[in-house]
PDB file of C-alpha atoms and ligand atoms in Angstrom:
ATOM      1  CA  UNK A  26      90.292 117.623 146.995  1.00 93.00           C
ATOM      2  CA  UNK A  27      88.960 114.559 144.991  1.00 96.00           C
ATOM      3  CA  UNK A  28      87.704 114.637 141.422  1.00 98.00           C
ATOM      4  CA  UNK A  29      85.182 111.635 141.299  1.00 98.00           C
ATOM      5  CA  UNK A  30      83.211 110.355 138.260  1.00 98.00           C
ATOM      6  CA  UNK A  31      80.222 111.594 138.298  1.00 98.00           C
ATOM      7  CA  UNK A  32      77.795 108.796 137.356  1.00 98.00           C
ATOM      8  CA  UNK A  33      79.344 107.391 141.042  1.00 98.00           C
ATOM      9  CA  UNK A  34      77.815 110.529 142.149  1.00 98.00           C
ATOM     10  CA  UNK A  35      74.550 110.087 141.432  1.00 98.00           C
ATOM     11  CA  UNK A  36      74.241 111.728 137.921  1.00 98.00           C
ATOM     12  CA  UNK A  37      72.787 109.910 135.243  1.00 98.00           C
ATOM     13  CA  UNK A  38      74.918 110.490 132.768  1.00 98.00           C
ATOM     14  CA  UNK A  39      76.020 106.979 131.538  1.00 98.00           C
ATOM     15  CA  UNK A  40      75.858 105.818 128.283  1.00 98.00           C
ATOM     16  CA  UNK A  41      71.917 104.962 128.828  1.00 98.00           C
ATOM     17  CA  UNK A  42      70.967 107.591 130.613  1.00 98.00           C
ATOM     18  CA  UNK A  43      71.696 105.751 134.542  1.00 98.00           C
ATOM     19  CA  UNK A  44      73.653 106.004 137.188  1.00 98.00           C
ATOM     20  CA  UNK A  45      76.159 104.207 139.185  1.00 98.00           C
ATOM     21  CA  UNK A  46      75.733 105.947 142.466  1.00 98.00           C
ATOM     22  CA  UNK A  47      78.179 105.115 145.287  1.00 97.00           C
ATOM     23  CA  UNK A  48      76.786 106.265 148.691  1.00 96.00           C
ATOM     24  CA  UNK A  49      80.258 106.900 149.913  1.00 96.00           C
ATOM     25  CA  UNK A  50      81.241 109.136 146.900  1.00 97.00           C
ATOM     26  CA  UNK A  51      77.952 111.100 147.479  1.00 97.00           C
ATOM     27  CA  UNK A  52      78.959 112.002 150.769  1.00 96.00           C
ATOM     28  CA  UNK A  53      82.093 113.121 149.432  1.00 96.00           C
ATOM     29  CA  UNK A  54      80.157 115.270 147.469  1.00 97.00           C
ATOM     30  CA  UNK A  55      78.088 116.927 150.074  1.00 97.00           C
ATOM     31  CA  UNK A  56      80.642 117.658 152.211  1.00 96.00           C
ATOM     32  CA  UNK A  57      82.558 119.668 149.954  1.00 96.00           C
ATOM     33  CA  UNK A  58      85.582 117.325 149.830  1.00 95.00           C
ATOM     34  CA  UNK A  59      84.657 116.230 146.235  1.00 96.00           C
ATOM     35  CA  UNK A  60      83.974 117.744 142.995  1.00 97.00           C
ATOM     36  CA  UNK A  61      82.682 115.388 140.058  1.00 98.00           C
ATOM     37  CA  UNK A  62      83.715 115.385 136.040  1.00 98.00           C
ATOM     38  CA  UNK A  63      82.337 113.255 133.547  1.00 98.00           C
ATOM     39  CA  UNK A  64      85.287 113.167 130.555  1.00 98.00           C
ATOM     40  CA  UNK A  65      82.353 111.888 127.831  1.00 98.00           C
ATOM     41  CA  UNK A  66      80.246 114.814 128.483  1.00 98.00           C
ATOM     42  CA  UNK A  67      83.186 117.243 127.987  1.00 98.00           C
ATOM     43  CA  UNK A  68      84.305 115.375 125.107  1.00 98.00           C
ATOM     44  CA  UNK A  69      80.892 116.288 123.341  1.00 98.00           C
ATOM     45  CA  UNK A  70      78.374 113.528 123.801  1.00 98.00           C
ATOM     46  CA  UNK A  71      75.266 113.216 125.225  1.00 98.00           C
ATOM     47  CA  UNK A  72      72.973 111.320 126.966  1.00 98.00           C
ATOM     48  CA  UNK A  73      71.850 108.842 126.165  1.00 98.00           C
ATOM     49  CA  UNK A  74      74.535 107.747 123.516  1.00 98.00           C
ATOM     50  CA  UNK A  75      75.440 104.493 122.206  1.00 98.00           C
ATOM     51  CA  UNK A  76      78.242 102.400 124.057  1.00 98.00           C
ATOM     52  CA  UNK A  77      81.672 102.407 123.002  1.00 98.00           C
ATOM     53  CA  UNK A  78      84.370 100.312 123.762  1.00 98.00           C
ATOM     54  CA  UNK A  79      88.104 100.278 123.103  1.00 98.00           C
ATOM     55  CA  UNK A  80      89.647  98.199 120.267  1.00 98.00           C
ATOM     56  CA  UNK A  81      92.602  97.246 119.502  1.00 98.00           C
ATOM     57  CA  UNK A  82      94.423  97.590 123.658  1.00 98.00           C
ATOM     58  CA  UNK A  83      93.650  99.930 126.472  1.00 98.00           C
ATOM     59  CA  UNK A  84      93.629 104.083 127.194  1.00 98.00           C
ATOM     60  CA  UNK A  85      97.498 103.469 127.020  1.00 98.00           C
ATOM     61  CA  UNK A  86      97.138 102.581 123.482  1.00 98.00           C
ATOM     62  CA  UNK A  87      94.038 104.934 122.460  1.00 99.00           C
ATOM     63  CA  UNK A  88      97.046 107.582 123.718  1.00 98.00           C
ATOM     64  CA  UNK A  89      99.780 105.947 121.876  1.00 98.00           C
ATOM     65  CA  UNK A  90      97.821 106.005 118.939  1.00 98.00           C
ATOM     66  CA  UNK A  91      97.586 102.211 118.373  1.00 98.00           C
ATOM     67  CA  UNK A  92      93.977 101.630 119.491  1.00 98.00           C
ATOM     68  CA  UNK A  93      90.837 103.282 119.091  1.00 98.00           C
ATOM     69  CA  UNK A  94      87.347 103.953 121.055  1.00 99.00           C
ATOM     70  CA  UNK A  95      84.478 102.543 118.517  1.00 98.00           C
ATOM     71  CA  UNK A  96      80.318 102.765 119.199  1.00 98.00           C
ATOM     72  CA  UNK A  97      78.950 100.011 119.000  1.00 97.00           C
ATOM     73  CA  UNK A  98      77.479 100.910 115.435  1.00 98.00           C
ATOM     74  CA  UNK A  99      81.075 100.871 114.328  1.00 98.00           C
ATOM     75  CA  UNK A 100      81.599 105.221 114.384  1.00 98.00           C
ATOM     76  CA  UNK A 101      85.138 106.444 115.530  1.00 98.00           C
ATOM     77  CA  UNK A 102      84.751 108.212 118.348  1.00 98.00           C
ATOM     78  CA  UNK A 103      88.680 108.167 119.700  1.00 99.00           C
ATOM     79  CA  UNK A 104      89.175 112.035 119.550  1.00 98.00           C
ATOM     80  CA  UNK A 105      86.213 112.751 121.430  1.00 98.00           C
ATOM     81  CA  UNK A 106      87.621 109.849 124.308  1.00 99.00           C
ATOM     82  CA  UNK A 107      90.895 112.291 124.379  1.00 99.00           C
ATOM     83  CA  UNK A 108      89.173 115.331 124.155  1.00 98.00           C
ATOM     84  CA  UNK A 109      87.468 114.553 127.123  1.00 99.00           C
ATOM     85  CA  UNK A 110      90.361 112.887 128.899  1.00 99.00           C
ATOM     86  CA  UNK A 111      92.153 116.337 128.555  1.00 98.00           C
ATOM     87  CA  UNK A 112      89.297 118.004 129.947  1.00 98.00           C
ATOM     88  CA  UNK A 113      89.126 115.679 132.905  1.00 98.00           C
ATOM     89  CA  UNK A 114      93.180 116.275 133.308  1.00 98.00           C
ATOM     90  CA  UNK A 115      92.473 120.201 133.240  1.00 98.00           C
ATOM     91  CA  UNK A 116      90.286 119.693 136.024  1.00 98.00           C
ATOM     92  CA  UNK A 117      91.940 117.363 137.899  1.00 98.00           C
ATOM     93  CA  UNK A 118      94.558 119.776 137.796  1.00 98.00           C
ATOM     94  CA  UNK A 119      92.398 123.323 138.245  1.00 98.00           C
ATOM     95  CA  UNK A 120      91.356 121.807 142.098  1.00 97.00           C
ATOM     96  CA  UNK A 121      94.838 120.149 142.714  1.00 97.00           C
ATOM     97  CA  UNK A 122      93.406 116.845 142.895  1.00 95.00           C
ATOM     98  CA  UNK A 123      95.140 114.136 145.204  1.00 85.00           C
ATOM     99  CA  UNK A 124      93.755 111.318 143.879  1.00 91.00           C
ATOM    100  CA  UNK A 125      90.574 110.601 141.078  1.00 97.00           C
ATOM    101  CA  UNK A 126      87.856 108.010 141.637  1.00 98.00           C
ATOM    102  CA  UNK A 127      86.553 106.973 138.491  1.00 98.00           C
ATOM    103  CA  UNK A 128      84.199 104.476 137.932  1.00 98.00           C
ATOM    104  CA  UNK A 129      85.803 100.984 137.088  1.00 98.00           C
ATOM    105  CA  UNK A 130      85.146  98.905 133.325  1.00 98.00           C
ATOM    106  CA  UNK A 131      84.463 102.156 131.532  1.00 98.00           C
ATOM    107  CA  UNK A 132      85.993 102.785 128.509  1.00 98.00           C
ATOM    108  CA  UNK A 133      87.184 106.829 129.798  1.00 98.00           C
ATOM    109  CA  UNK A 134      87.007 105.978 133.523  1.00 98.00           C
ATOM    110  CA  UNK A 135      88.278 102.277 134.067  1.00 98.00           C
ATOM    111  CA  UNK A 136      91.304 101.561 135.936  1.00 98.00           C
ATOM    112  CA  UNK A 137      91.621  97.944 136.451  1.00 98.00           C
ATOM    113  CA  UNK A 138      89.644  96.746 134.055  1.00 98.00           C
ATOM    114  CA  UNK A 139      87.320  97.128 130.709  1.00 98.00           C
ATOM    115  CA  UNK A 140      85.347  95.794 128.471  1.00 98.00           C
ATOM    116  CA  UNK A 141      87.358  93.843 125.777  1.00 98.00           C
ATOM    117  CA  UNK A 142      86.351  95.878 122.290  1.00 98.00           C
ATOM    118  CA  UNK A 143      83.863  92.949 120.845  1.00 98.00           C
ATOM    119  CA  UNK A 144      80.695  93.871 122.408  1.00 98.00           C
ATOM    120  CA  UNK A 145      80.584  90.732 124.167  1.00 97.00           C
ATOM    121  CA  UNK A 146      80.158  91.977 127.648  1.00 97.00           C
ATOM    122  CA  UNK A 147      83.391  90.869 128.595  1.00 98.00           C
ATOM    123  CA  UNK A 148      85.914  92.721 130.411  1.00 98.00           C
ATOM    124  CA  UNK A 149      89.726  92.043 130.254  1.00 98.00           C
ATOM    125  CA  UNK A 150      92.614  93.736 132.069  1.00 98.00           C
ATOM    126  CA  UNK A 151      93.176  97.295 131.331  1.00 98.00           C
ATOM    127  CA  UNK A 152      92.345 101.003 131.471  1.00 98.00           C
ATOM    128  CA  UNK A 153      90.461 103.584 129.983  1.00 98.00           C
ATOM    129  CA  UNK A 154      91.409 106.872 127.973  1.00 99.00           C
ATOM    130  CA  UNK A 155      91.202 109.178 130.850  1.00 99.00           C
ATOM    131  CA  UNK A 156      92.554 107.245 133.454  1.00 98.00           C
ATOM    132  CA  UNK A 157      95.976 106.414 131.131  1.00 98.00           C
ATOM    133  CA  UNK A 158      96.146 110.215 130.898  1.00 98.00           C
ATOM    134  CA  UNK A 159      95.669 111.283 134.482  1.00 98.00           C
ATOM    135  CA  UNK A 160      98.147 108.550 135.515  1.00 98.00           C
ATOM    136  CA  UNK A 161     100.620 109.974 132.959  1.00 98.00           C
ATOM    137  CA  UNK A 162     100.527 113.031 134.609  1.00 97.00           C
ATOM    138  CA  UNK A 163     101.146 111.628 138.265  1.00 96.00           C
ATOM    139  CA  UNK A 164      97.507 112.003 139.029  1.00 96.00           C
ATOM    140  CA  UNK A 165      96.460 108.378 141.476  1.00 95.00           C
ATOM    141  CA  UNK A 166      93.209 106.792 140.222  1.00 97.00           C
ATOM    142  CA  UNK A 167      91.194 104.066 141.860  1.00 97.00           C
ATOM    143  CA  UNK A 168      87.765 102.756 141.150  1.00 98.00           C
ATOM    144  CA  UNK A 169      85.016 103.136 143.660  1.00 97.00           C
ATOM    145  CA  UNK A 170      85.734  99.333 144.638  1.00 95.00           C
ATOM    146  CA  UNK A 171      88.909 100.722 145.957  1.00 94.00           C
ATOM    147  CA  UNK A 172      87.386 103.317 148.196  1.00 91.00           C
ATOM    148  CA  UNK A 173      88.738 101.336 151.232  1.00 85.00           C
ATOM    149  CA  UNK A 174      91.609 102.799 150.467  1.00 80.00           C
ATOM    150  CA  UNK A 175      90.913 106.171 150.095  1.00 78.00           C
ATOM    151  CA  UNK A 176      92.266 108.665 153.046  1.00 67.00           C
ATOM    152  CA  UNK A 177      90.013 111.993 152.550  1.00 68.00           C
ATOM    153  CA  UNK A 178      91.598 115.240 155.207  1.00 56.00           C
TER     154      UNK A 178
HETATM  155 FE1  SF4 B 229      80.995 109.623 132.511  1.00 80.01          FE
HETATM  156 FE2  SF4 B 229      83.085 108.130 133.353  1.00 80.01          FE
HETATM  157 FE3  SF4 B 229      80.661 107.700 134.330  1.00 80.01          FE
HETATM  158 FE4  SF4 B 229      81.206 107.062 131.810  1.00 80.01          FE
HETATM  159  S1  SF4 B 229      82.082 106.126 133.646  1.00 80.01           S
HETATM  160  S2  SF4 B 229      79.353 108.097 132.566  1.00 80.01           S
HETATM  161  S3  SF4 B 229      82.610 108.730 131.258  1.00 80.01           S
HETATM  162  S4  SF4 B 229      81.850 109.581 134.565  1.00 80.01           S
END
């Protein structure tokens, strides 16, 4: 089974009320062979809700405790990034996940890269709170621009 972001799957749950559907993730859906989380929901916002971005490193270093996940208004909203990245892990976990495709430059789901914690709409290399988690527990995440890659049985 996959656990897939679920703004890839259609639901418009990102920050501004959108989505980021991925046709291929979708399909994944309807045919049973995917199950979708959203860790910012289940770390107790809402939507809409005001961007956030990490400052200070990456999820590595929101988990460390030498970063931290800020809104854009300036609020500290790091224990609701790990609160949902633990709730994401449970899951991942509850359906014996292979691997996780998570939606890439987000500040819980990005696995490459993110935005760089200035507001600038600029990304550097890095991941987000969730992914650094799910990796830490020998859980394999890609983004949906890795879905080449993915092998579903
Ligand atoms: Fe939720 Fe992750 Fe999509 Fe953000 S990128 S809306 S946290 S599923």
């Amino acid at each position: 089974m996959i656990l897939v972001s679920s703004c890839l799957a259609g639901m418009e749950v990102r920050y501004n009320g959108t989505h980021s559907l991925n046709q291929t993730i979708r399909e994944l859906i309807e045919q049973n062979k995917a199950v979708s989380v959203c860790p910012e929901l289940l770390g107790g916002f809402f939507t809409p809700r005001e961007p956030a971005e990490i400052i200070g490193g990456d999820g590595d270093d929101v988990l460390d405790g030498k970063a931290k996940v800020v809104e854009k208004s300036g609020r500290d909203v790091t224990d609701m990034y790990i609160k949902g990245a633990y709730a994401a892990l449970e899951k991942a976990q509850d359906i014996h996940a292979t691997t996780v495709v998570l939606k890439e430059y987000s500040p819980s789901c990005g696995s490459a890269m993110i935005y760089n914690g200035r507001f600038e709409n600029e990304k550097m290399t890095g991941n987000g709170v969730t992914t650094a988690l799910l990796t830490r527990h020998g859980i394999r995440v890609i983004s949906e621009e890795q879905l080449a890659e993915l092998v579903v049985s």
